[in-house]
Short mmCIF file of C-alpha atoms and ligand atoms in Angstrom, two decimals:
data_model
loop_
_atom_site.label_atom_id
_atom_site.label_comp_id
_atom_site.label_asym_id
_atom_site.label_seq_id
_atom_site.Cartn_x
_atom_site.Cartn_y
_atom_site.Cartn_z
CA MET A 1 97.94 64.18 49.59
CA SER A 2 100.25 63.09 52.38
CA THR A 3 101.15 59.42 52.69
CA ILE A 4 98.92 57.04 54.63
CA ASP A 5 100.63 56.30 57.90
CA ASN A 6 98.14 54.19 59.82
CA LYS A 7 94.42 53.54 59.98
CA ALA A 8 91.54 54.46 62.26
CA VAL A 9 88.62 52.11 62.82
CA LEU A 10 85.22 53.51 63.65
CA SER A 11 82.80 51.06 65.24
CA PHE A 12 79.12 51.53 65.99
CA THR A 13 76.74 50.16 68.62
CA ASP A 14 73.73 50.25 66.27
CA GLY A 15 74.79 47.36 64.08
CA THR A 16 76.38 49.48 61.34
CA PRO A 17 79.50 47.63 60.13
CA SER A 18 82.70 49.23 61.39
CA LEU A 19 84.66 51.40 59.01
CA GLU A 20 88.39 51.54 58.45
CA MET A 21 89.66 54.98 57.51
CA PRO A 22 93.10 56.13 56.38
CA VAL A 23 95.11 58.46 58.61
CA TYR A 24 97.43 61.00 56.97
CA LYS A 25 100.51 62.66 58.38
CA GLY A 26 101.32 66.27 57.65
CA THR A 27 104.87 67.66 57.68
CA ILE A 28 104.22 68.75 61.26
CA GLY A 29 101.07 68.99 63.34
CA PRO A 30 98.26 66.58 64.16
CA ASP A 31 97.47 63.61 61.91
CA VAL A 32 94.12 63.69 60.14
CA ILE A 33 91.55 60.91 59.69
CA ASP A 34 90.13 60.78 56.17
CA ILE A 35 86.37 60.52 56.75
CA ARG A 36 85.32 61.18 53.16
CA ALA A 37 83.92 57.67 52.68
CA LEU A 38 81.90 57.82 55.92
CA TYR A 39 78.55 58.90 54.49
CA ASN A 40 78.69 56.57 51.49
CA LYS A 41 79.63 53.58 53.61
CA THR A 42 77.52 54.22 56.73
CA GLY A 43 74.87 56.86 55.89
CA LYS A 44 76.17 58.97 58.78
CA PHE A 45 77.72 62.43 58.93
CA THR A 46 80.23 63.82 61.43
CA TYR A 47 79.09 66.64 63.72
CA ASP A 48 81.62 69.41 64.39
CA PRO A 49 80.15 72.92 64.84
CA GLY A 50 82.91 75.51 64.75
CA PHE A 51 85.22 72.94 63.07
CA LEU A 52 86.93 72.15 66.37
CA SER A 53 88.28 68.85 65.00
CA THR A 54 88.03 69.32 61.26
CA ALA A 55 90.83 69.87 58.73
CA ALA A 56 88.92 71.23 55.75
CA CYS A 57 91.81 71.23 53.28
CA ASN A 58 95.45 70.46 52.53
CA SER A 59 97.68 73.49 52.78
CA THR A 60 101.38 74.31 52.44
CA ILE A 61 101.11 77.97 53.42
CA THR A 62 100.89 78.59 57.17
CA TYR A 63 101.41 76.44 60.23
CA ILE A 64 100.42 77.25 63.80
CA ASP A 65 101.38 75.29 66.89
CA GLY A 66 98.94 76.73 69.38
CA ASP A 67 100.46 75.01 72.41
CA LYS A 68 103.97 76.23 71.67
CA GLY A 69 102.81 79.64 70.45
CA GLU A 70 104.52 79.13 67.10
CA LEU A 71 103.56 80.64 63.75
CA LEU A 72 105.31 79.71 60.49
CA TYR A 73 104.73 81.15 57.01
CA ARG A 74 105.94 78.53 54.50
CA GLY A 75 108.14 77.11 57.27
CA TYR A 76 109.74 80.39 58.39
CA PRO A 77 109.06 81.58 61.97
CA ILE A 78 107.16 84.85 62.18
CA GLU A 79 109.85 86.26 64.51
CA GLN A 80 112.49 85.92 61.77
CA LEU A 81 110.26 87.25 59.01
CA ALA A 82 109.23 90.26 61.09
CA VAL A 83 112.86 91.22 61.68
CA ASN A 84 114.52 90.30 58.37
CA CYS A 85 111.91 90.93 55.68
CA ASP A 86 109.52 93.60 54.52
CA PHE A 87 105.86 93.03 53.76
CA LEU A 88 106.25 92.57 50.00
CA GLU A 89 108.93 89.90 50.55
CA VAL A 90 106.46 88.14 52.85
CA ALA A 91 103.73 88.56 50.25
CA HIS A 92 106.03 86.99 47.64
CA LEU A 93 106.70 84.14 50.07
CA LEU A 94 103.03 83.50 50.74
CA TRP A 95 102.04 83.75 47.08
CA ASN A 96 104.99 81.94 45.45
CA GLY A 97 106.15 79.66 48.24
CA GLU A 98 109.68 81.10 48.50
CA LEU A 99 111.31 84.28 49.72
CA PRO A 100 112.50 86.32 46.73
CA ASN A 101 116.14 86.97 45.86
CA GLN A 102 116.94 90.59 44.99
CA ALA A 103 116.04 90.27 41.29
CA GLN A 104 112.77 88.48 42.09
CA LYS A 105 111.96 91.07 44.71
CA ASN A 106 112.56 93.93 42.26
CA GLU A 107 110.25 92.29 39.75
CA PHE A 108 107.52 91.59 42.33
CA VAL A 109 107.68 95.13 43.75
CA ASN A 110 107.54 96.49 40.21
CA HIS A 111 104.42 94.40 39.45
CA VAL A 112 102.67 95.52 42.62
CA THR A 113 103.52 99.20 42.24
CA ARG A 114 102.28 99.21 38.64
CA HIS A 115 98.82 98.30 39.93
CA THR A 116 98.44 100.66 42.89
CA MET A 117 95.96 103.04 41.25
CA VAL A 118 92.30 102.11 41.12
CA HIS A 119 90.08 102.83 38.13
CA GLU A 120 89.09 106.48 38.34
CA GLN A 121 85.40 105.53 38.31
CA MET A 122 85.91 103.67 41.57
CA SER A 123 85.92 107.06 43.30
CA ARG A 124 82.22 107.42 42.44
CA PHE A 125 81.41 104.39 44.55
CA PHE A 126 82.62 106.27 47.58
CA GLN A 127 80.23 109.15 46.92
CA GLY A 128 77.36 106.69 47.43
CA PHE A 129 78.30 106.05 51.05
CA ARG A 130 77.41 108.21 54.03
CA ARG A 131 80.52 109.96 55.36
CA ASP A 132 80.02 108.22 58.71
CA ALA A 133 79.78 104.72 57.21
CA HIS A 134 81.94 102.14 58.97
CA PRO A 135 85.14 101.60 56.93
CA MET A 136 84.47 97.87 56.76
CA ALA A 137 81.08 98.53 55.14
CA VAL A 138 82.84 100.65 52.53
CA MET A 139 85.56 98.03 52.07
CA VAL A 140 83.10 95.17 51.50
CA GLY A 141 81.38 97.29 48.85
CA THR A 142 84.39 98.71 47.06
CA VAL A 143 86.51 95.54 47.02
CA GLY A 144 83.50 93.60 45.69
CA ALA A 145 83.09 96.34 43.07
CA LEU A 146 86.61 95.71 41.75
CA SER A 147 85.19 92.63 39.97
CA ALA A 148 83.18 95.00 37.79
CA PHE A 149 86.37 96.75 36.59
CA TYR A 150 88.91 94.04 35.91
CA HIS A 151 87.16 91.59 33.58
CA ASP A 152 90.45 90.84 31.86
CA SER A 153 91.70 88.78 34.83
CA LEU A 154 88.61 86.87 35.93
CA ASP A 155 89.18 83.48 34.30
CA ILE A 156 89.99 81.54 37.44
CA SER A 157 91.10 78.47 35.47
CA ASP A 158 93.96 80.54 34.01
CA ALA A 159 96.99 80.73 36.35
CA HIS A 160 98.13 84.02 34.78
CA HIS A 161 94.70 85.60 35.36
CA ARG A 162 94.81 84.44 38.96
CA GLU A 163 98.22 86.02 39.43
CA VAL A 164 97.16 89.33 37.85
CA SER A 165 94.09 89.43 40.13
CA ALA A 166 96.25 88.67 43.16
CA ILE A 167 98.72 91.44 42.32
CA ARG A 168 95.85 93.85 41.72
CA LEU A 169 94.33 93.04 45.10
CA ILE A 170 97.63 93.33 46.97
CA ALA A 171 98.36 96.62 45.20
CA LYS A 172 94.94 98.25 45.42
CA LEU A 173 93.88 97.41 48.97
CA PRO A 174 96.06 100.15 50.54
CA THR A 175 94.65 102.65 48.02
CA LEU A 176 91.07 101.66 48.89
CA VAL A 177 91.67 101.76 52.65
CA ALA A 178 93.25 105.23 52.35
CA MET A 179 90.39 106.43 50.09
CA THR A 180 87.92 105.12 52.69
CA TYR A 181 89.66 107.21 55.36
CA LYS A 182 89.91 110.33 53.22
CA TYR A 183 86.22 110.07 52.30
CA THR A 184 85.26 109.86 55.99
CA ILE A 185 87.17 113.02 56.88
CA GLY A 186 86.14 114.91 53.77
CA GLN A 187 89.62 115.30 52.27
CA PRO A 188 90.47 114.67 48.61
CA PHE A 189 91.77 111.24 47.67
CA VAL A 190 95.57 111.07 47.46
CA TYR A 191 97.08 109.15 44.54
CA PRO A 192 99.68 106.46 45.28
CA ARG A 193 103.39 107.20 44.98
CA ASN A 194 105.27 104.30 43.49
CA ASP A 195 108.69 105.54 44.62
CA LEU A 196 107.73 104.78 48.23
CA SER A 197 107.70 101.44 50.02
CA TYR A 198 104.40 99.58 50.33
CA ALA A 199 103.85 100.80 53.91
CA GLY A 200 105.35 104.24 53.19
CA ASN A 201 103.00 104.74 50.24
CA PHE A 202 100.04 103.70 52.37
CA MET A 203 100.94 106.28 55.00
CA HIS A 204 101.44 108.90 52.27
CA MET A 205 97.92 108.22 50.91
CA MET A 206 96.52 108.32 54.44
CA PHE A 207 98.25 111.35 55.88
CA SER A 208 99.30 113.74 53.13
CA ASN A 209 96.95 116.21 51.52
CA PRO A 210 97.28 118.64 48.62
CA CYS A 211 98.56 121.33 51.02
CA GLU A 212 101.04 119.24 52.97
CA ALA A 213 103.18 116.20 52.22
CA TYR A 214 103.47 113.43 54.80
CA LYS A 215 106.93 113.45 56.33
CA VAL A 216 107.96 109.80 56.31
CA ASN A 217 109.14 108.60 59.70
CA ASP A 218 111.12 105.38 59.24
CA VAL A 219 110.21 103.93 62.66
CA LEU A 220 106.50 104.46 62.03
CA VAL A 221 106.69 103.08 58.49
CA ARG A 222 108.53 100.03 59.80
CA ALA A 223 105.85 99.62 62.50
CA MET A 224 103.12 99.77 59.86
CA ASP A 225 105.01 97.24 57.77
CA ARG A 226 105.30 94.96 60.80
CA ILE A 227 101.55 95.19 61.42
CA PHE A 228 101.07 94.08 57.81
CA ILE A 229 103.52 91.15 58.19
CA LEU A 230 101.97 89.92 61.44
CA HIS A 231 98.47 89.96 59.95
CA ALA A 232 99.40 88.53 56.55
CA ASP A 233 98.11 84.99 57.06
CA HIS A 234 96.82 82.77 59.82
CA GLU A 235 95.93 79.35 58.48
CA GLN A 236 92.25 78.36 58.16
CA ASN A 237 90.63 81.01 60.39
CA ALA A 238 87.01 82.13 59.86
CA SER A 239 87.66 84.73 57.15
CA THR A 240 90.16 82.56 55.25
CA SER A 241 87.70 79.67 55.35
CA THR A 242 85.06 82.11 54.07
CA VAL A 243 87.31 83.05 51.15
CA ARG A 244 87.95 79.38 50.38
CA LEU A 245 84.25 78.48 50.64
CA SER A 246 83.22 81.40 48.43
CA GLY A 247 85.94 80.51 45.93
CA SER A 248 84.92 76.85 45.87
CA SER A 249 81.84 77.80 43.87
CA GLY A 250 84.03 79.42 41.22
CA ALA A 251 83.25 82.99 42.34
CA ASN A 252 85.79 85.57 41.18
CA PRO A 253 88.67 86.53 43.50
CA PHE A 254 87.50 90.09 44.14
CA ALA A 255 84.10 88.81 45.29
CA CYS A 256 85.81 86.16 47.46
CA ILE A 257 88.03 88.73 49.16
CA ALA A 258 84.97 90.93 49.77
CA ALA A 259 83.36 87.91 51.49
CA GLY A 260 86.51 87.49 53.61
CA ILE A 261 86.34 91.16 54.60
CA ALA A 262 82.70 90.75 55.67
CA CYS A 263 83.66 87.83 57.90
CA LEU A 264 86.71 89.59 59.32
CA TRP A 265 84.54 92.49 60.46
CA GLY A 266 83.08 90.50 63.39
CA PRO A 267 84.28 91.40 66.91
CA ALA A 268 85.35 87.82 67.64
CA HIS A 269 87.75 88.01 64.65
CA GLY A 270 89.32 91.09 63.04
CA GLY A 271 86.99 93.51 64.79
CA ALA A 272 88.69 92.63 68.08
CA ASN A 273 91.45 95.26 67.70
CA GLU A 274 88.84 98.01 67.49
CA ALA A 275 86.83 96.44 70.32
CA CYS A 276 90.00 96.11 72.41
CA LEU A 277 90.96 99.77 72.07
CA ASN A 278 87.39 100.85 72.84
CA MET A 279 87.50 98.60 75.92
CA LEU A 280 90.77 100.19 77.13
CA GLU A 281 89.48 103.72 76.51
CA GLU A 282 86.26 102.98 78.38
CA LEU A 283 88.18 101.44 81.25
CA GLN A 284 90.48 104.46 81.36
CA ALA A 285 87.51 106.82 81.42
CA ASN A 286 85.92 104.83 84.26
CA GLY A 287 88.85 104.94 86.66
CA GLY A 288 91.74 103.17 84.87
CA GLU A 289 94.10 101.00 86.92
CA ALA A 290 92.16 101.60 90.14
CA LYS A 291 89.17 99.80 88.62
CA LEU A 292 91.02 96.82 87.12
CA GLY A 293 89.83 94.39 89.81
CA GLU A 294 86.22 95.39 89.23
CA PHE A 295 86.63 95.01 85.47
CA ILE A 296 88.27 91.58 85.72
CA ALA A 297 85.45 90.44 88.02
CA LYS A 298 82.96 91.52 85.35
CA VAL A 299 84.89 89.61 82.66
CA LYS A 300 84.81 86.49 84.82
CA ASP A 301 81.09 86.80 85.43
CA LYS A 302 79.49 84.83 82.59
CA ASN A 303 76.23 86.78 82.97
CA SER A 304 77.89 90.14 82.33
CA GLY A 305 78.50 89.48 78.64
CA VAL A 306 81.87 91.26 79.03
CA LYS A 307 84.98 89.68 77.50
CA LEU A 308 88.56 90.73 77.80
CA MET A 309 89.02 91.77 74.19
CA GLY A 310 92.41 90.98 72.68
CA PHE A 311 92.68 87.92 74.91
CA GLY A 312 92.10 84.30 74.00
CA HIS A 313 92.39 82.41 70.76
CA ARG A 314 90.89 79.27 69.27
CA VAL A 315 94.30 77.88 68.38
CA TYR A 316 96.88 79.59 70.64
CA LYS A 317 96.85 78.15 74.13
CA ASN A 318 100.05 80.05 74.84
CA TYR A 319 101.26 83.63 74.24
CA ASP A 320 100.40 84.58 70.62
CA PRO A 321 103.87 85.13 69.03
CA ARG A 322 102.43 88.06 67.08
CA ALA A 323 101.38 89.73 70.33
CA LYS A 324 104.98 89.59 71.59
CA LEU A 325 106.26 91.28 68.43
CA MET A 326 103.46 93.82 68.56
CA ARG A 327 104.25 94.66 72.17
CA GLU A 328 107.88 95.30 71.13
CA THR A 329 106.74 97.53 68.26
CA CYS A 330 104.44 99.34 70.67
CA HIS A 331 107.44 100.26 72.86
CA GLU A 332 109.43 101.50 69.82
CA VAL A 333 106.60 103.59 68.39
CA LEU A 334 105.65 105.20 71.69
CA GLU A 335 109.29 106.01 72.35
CA VAL A 336 109.90 107.65 68.99
CA LEU A 337 106.73 109.70 69.45
CA GLY A 338 107.68 110.64 73.01
CA LEU A 339 104.62 108.82 74.35
CA GLN A 340 106.41 106.41 76.73
CA ASN A 341 103.93 107.37 79.41
CA ASP A 342 100.91 106.78 77.23
CA PRO A 343 98.18 106.01 79.79
CA LEU A 344 96.44 103.49 77.57
CA PHE A 345 99.64 101.48 77.04
CA LYS A 346 100.32 101.51 80.77
CA LEU A 347 96.77 100.41 81.43
CA ALA A 348 97.06 97.62 78.83
CA MET A 349 100.26 96.32 80.47
CA ALA A 350 98.70 96.47 83.94
CA LEU A 351 95.58 94.67 82.73
CA GLU A 352 97.69 92.01 80.99
CA LYS A 353 99.66 91.42 84.21
CA VAL A 354 96.52 91.08 86.33
CA ALA A 355 94.93 88.69 83.83
CA LEU A 356 98.04 86.53 83.45
CA GLU A 357 98.15 86.05 87.22
CA ASP A 358 94.45 85.24 87.55
CA ASP A 359 93.37 81.61 87.69
CA TYR A 360 90.37 82.24 85.40
CA PHE A 361 92.74 83.12 82.52
CA VAL A 362 95.54 80.74 83.52
CA SER A 363 93.28 77.68 83.72
CA ARG A 364 91.67 78.48 80.37
CA LYS A 365 95.02 79.25 78.75
CA LEU A 366 93.91 82.74 77.75
CA TYR A 367 96.82 84.95 76.65
CA PRO A 368 97.02 88.26 74.78
CA ASN A 369 96.49 87.85 71.04
CA VAL A 370 97.76 90.06 68.21
CA ASP A 371 94.91 92.52 68.67
CA TYR A 372 95.78 93.39 72.23
CA TYR A 373 98.63 95.79 71.37
CA SER A 374 98.04 96.50 67.67
CA GLY A 375 95.33 99.05 68.44
CA ILE A 376 97.66 101.09 70.65
CA VAL A 377 100.32 101.11 67.92
CA GLN A 378 97.85 102.14 65.24
CA ARG A 379 96.32 104.84 67.40
CA ALA A 380 99.82 106.26 68.08
CA ILE A 381 100.57 106.28 64.34
CA GLY A 382 97.41 108.34 63.84
CA ILE A 383 95.07 105.70 62.47
CA PRO A 384 91.51 106.24 63.65
CA VAL A 385 90.02 103.35 65.63
CA PRO A 386 87.24 102.40 63.15
CA LEU A 387 89.90 101.89 60.46
CA PHE A 388 91.85 99.23 62.40
CA THR A 389 89.99 96.26 60.97
CA ALA A 390 90.28 97.63 57.44
CA ILE A 391 94.07 97.63 57.90
CA PHE A 392 93.88 94.03 59.09
CA ALA A 393 91.92 93.27 55.89
CA LEU A 394 94.55 95.03 53.77
CA ALA A 395 97.29 92.83 55.20
CA ARG A 396 95.28 89.59 55.29
CA THR A 397 94.38 89.99 51.60
CA VAL A 398 97.81 88.51 50.81
CA GLY A 399 97.05 85.38 52.83
CA TRP A 400 93.48 85.14 51.57
CA ILE A 401 94.50 85.30 47.93
CA ALA A 402 97.34 82.79 48.41
CA GLN A 403 94.93 80.40 50.14
CA TRP A 404 92.33 80.98 47.41
CA ASN A 405 94.91 80.21 44.71
CA GLU A 406 96.03 77.08 46.53
CA MET A 407 92.43 75.90 46.70
CA ILE A 408 91.74 76.56 43.00
CA SER A 409 94.93 74.70 42.04
CA ASP A 410 94.10 71.69 44.28
CA THR A 411 92.82 68.75 42.24
CA GLU A 412 90.93 67.46 45.29
CA GLN A 413 89.02 70.71 45.59
CA LYS A 414 85.22 70.47 45.45
CA ILE A 415 82.51 73.01 46.09
CA GLY A 416 82.23 73.36 49.88
CA ARG A 417 78.96 71.86 51.05
CA PRO A 418 78.67 71.03 54.76
CA ARG A 419 75.76 68.87 55.92
CA GLN A 420 73.73 69.14 59.12
CA LEU A 421 72.02 67.39 61.98
CA TYR A 422 68.41 68.24 61.17
CA LYS A 423 66.27 68.86 64.25
CA GLY A 424 63.26 70.55 62.66
CA ALA A 425 59.77 69.20 62.05
CA ALA A 426 59.44 65.83 60.34
CA LEU A 427 57.33 65.50 57.17
CA ARG A 428 53.92 67.14 57.60
CA THR A 429 51.03 68.28 55.43
CA VAL A 430 50.08 71.87 54.60
CA LEU A 431 46.52 72.57 55.76
CA PRO A 432 44.29 75.08 53.95
CA ILE A 433 44.64 78.52 55.60
CA GLY A 434 41.21 78.30 57.30
CA LYS A 435 42.17 75.07 59.09
CA ARG A 436 45.60 76.13 60.51
N1 CMC B 1 87.51 86.96 77.95
C1 CMC B 1 86.91 86.20 78.91
N2 CMC B 1 86.72 84.88 78.78
C2 CMC B 1 87.14 84.29 77.67
C3 CMC B 1 87.78 85.02 76.64
C4 CMC B 1 87.96 86.41 76.83
N3 CMC B 1 88.55 87.14 75.88
N4 CMC B 1 88.10 84.19 75.63
C5 CMC B 1 87.68 82.97 76.01
N5 CMC B 1 87.10 83.03 77.25
C6 CMC B 1 86.57 81.90 78.03
C7 CMC B 1 85.24 81.43 77.47
O1 CMC B 1 84.16 82.10 78.08
C8 CMC B 1 85.28 79.96 77.84
O2 CMC B 1 85.02 79.85 79.21
P1 CMC B 1 84.25 78.54 79.79
O3 CMC B 1 85.17 77.40 79.51
O4 CMC B 1 84.08 78.83 81.25
O5 CMC B 1 82.96 78.46 79.06
C9 CMC B 1 86.76 79.59 77.65
O6 CMC B 1 87.48 80.82 77.85
C10 CMC B 1 87.07 79.03 76.27
O7 CMC B 1 86.70 80.00 75.31
P2 CMC B 1 85.90 79.71 73.97
O8 CMC B 1 84.93 80.84 73.71
O9 CMC B 1 85.34 78.33 73.99
O10 CMC B 1 87.08 79.78 72.93
P3 CMC B 1 86.93 79.92 71.38
O11 CMC B 1 88.08 79.20 70.80
O12 CMC B 1 85.58 79.50 70.91
O13 CMC B 1 87.03 81.49 71.15
C11 CMC B 1 87.89 83.65 70.77
C12 CMC B 1 88.20 82.14 70.80
C13 CMC B 1 89.08 84.38 70.12
C14 CMC B 1 86.65 83.92 69.89
C15 CMC B 1 87.65 84.15 72.22
O14 CMC B 1 88.82 83.90 73.00
C16 CMC B 1 87.29 85.63 72.26
O15 CMC B 1 86.13 85.97 72.05
N6 CMC B 1 88.29 86.53 72.53
C17 CMC B 1 88.05 87.94 72.54
C18 CMC B 1 87.99 88.46 71.11
C19 CMC B 1 89.35 88.52 70.47
O16 CMC B 1 90.31 89.03 71.05
N7 CMC B 1 89.45 88.02 69.22
C20 CMC B 1 90.67 88.09 68.44
C21 CMC B 1 91.24 86.76 68.10
S1 CMC B 1 92.88 86.91 67.39
C22 CMC B 1 92.68 87.74 65.92
C23 CMC B 1 91.82 87.03 64.93
O17 CMC B 1 91.98 85.81 64.76
O18 CMC B 1 91.00 87.68 64.29
#
C-alpha cells in the first residue's frame, strides 16, 4: 500500500463522532481516502453507484489520465508501445511488468505458440450453437468451457498454475474467435500455424480455407496487431472489474474471463464498435453527409434515445489516445486496400468534425473513443461486424488475466461484496393467502 500522505476528516451533523481517515498517494493520479474503517466506526456506508469516486483496488498495471488523454501500460505511453512493440511484447509487459529482451521474448512467444490449439473436443461445443448465434454468445460459452478441459492449471493459489492458465488463454482466444467465425459461415475450422506472428496466425485461421491459403499482407497484419495492442488493457473498466469481482470468490480464471466477456458485450462497453459501425451504415443508407445535421439533432434530443456511438468516455474528457492511433491505422489500411474514398470513413470524419464543433459535445467533453474508427479498420480487413466485440475480447484477455493475477497475489484482496442503500419495505408480516 502506498504511504500515508495526509488525512481526511469526515464530520457528521447527526451527532456521530467525526472520523479521521488516511489518504494515500499513488505514483501519479488522484489521492485516495481509505474509508475501510467507516462502517465499523460509524455504522454508515458510502454511496457511489457506477463507482464514480471509488478506487476498488491497488494496481500497478495501467494508468489513464482522462483530462490529458494519456494511457500508460506499466508506465509506457500507448503511442510508443503501438509503434515500437508487437502485441506479444505488450502482453509480456502487462503480465510480467517489464518489456521482454530478445531472449525473454523468444521464450514467451514459444510458450504462447505451444498452446494455440484447443482440445479437439472443444469443436463439439460449437455444433451446439445455432449458426446465426452472436459471436459473443459463443465466446461466453466456449471460453467458460475451457475450465472443463484444463484441470491441471486450476489451482489459483499456485503461481505456476496461474501462469499456465494465462498463457493458455492468451494463446487460445484467437483460435476460439476464428472457430466462432468459421462456424458461422459454415467453413471447416482452420488449425493454428505457429510459424506465423500472433496477429498473422489469427488472420490465417480467419481467412484461409482448405482450398486457399491466406496471403499475408504485412500492413493488414500490423493493423490487426495494433488493434490488439490498443485494446489490451484499460484500467478498472466494467469488464475488468467484473473479472476481478468474479475472481475474488476464488473462481477459476477461465470462468472469470468468460464473465468479463459477458460484461464486455454490452453496447456501452465493448459492443460500441459494432454499434458504431451499424450507426454509420444506417446513416449512410439514410442520406449520409447531407443528413448529418438531422442526425446530430436527434443525438442531442434526450427523448430520442439516440447516442453518438464511439463518442464519450467515463474517464477520457479529451481525445482518447487510442482513437488517434486507430484513425492513423484507418488511413494506412484504406490506402493499402485502395479504399481511400471509402464512403463510411469519409462519413465518420465528417461526423467527427461536426460533433467536435458542436457545443453539446464540447461542453460535455465528448470526444471520439477507440471504437469510433476501429470498426472501419476491421470491416476493411474483412472482419464481419458481429465479430468486432469478440476481437476486443481476444485482446483484452491479456489485460483481464494480468489484473486477475494481480488481484489474487494482493494480500489485501478480499471477496468483493458491495453494500447498498436499502429502500424497500421495512419489516412486515406474511398474511395467510386468503387475507392478502
Ligand atoms: N452521445 C450523446 N450524448 C452523450 C454520449 C454520446 N455518445 N456520451 C455521453 N453523452 C452525454 C450524456 O447524455 C450526458 O449528458 P447530460 O449531462 O446532459 O445528462 C453527458 O454526456 C455525460 O455522459 P454520461 O452518460 O454521464 O457519461 P458516462 O461516463 O456515464 O458514460 C459512456 C460513458 C461511454 C457509457 C457514454 O459516453 C456512451 O454511452 N458512449 C457511447 C457508447 C460508446 O462509445 N462506448 C465505448 C466506450 S470506449 C470503449 C470501452 O470502454 O468499452
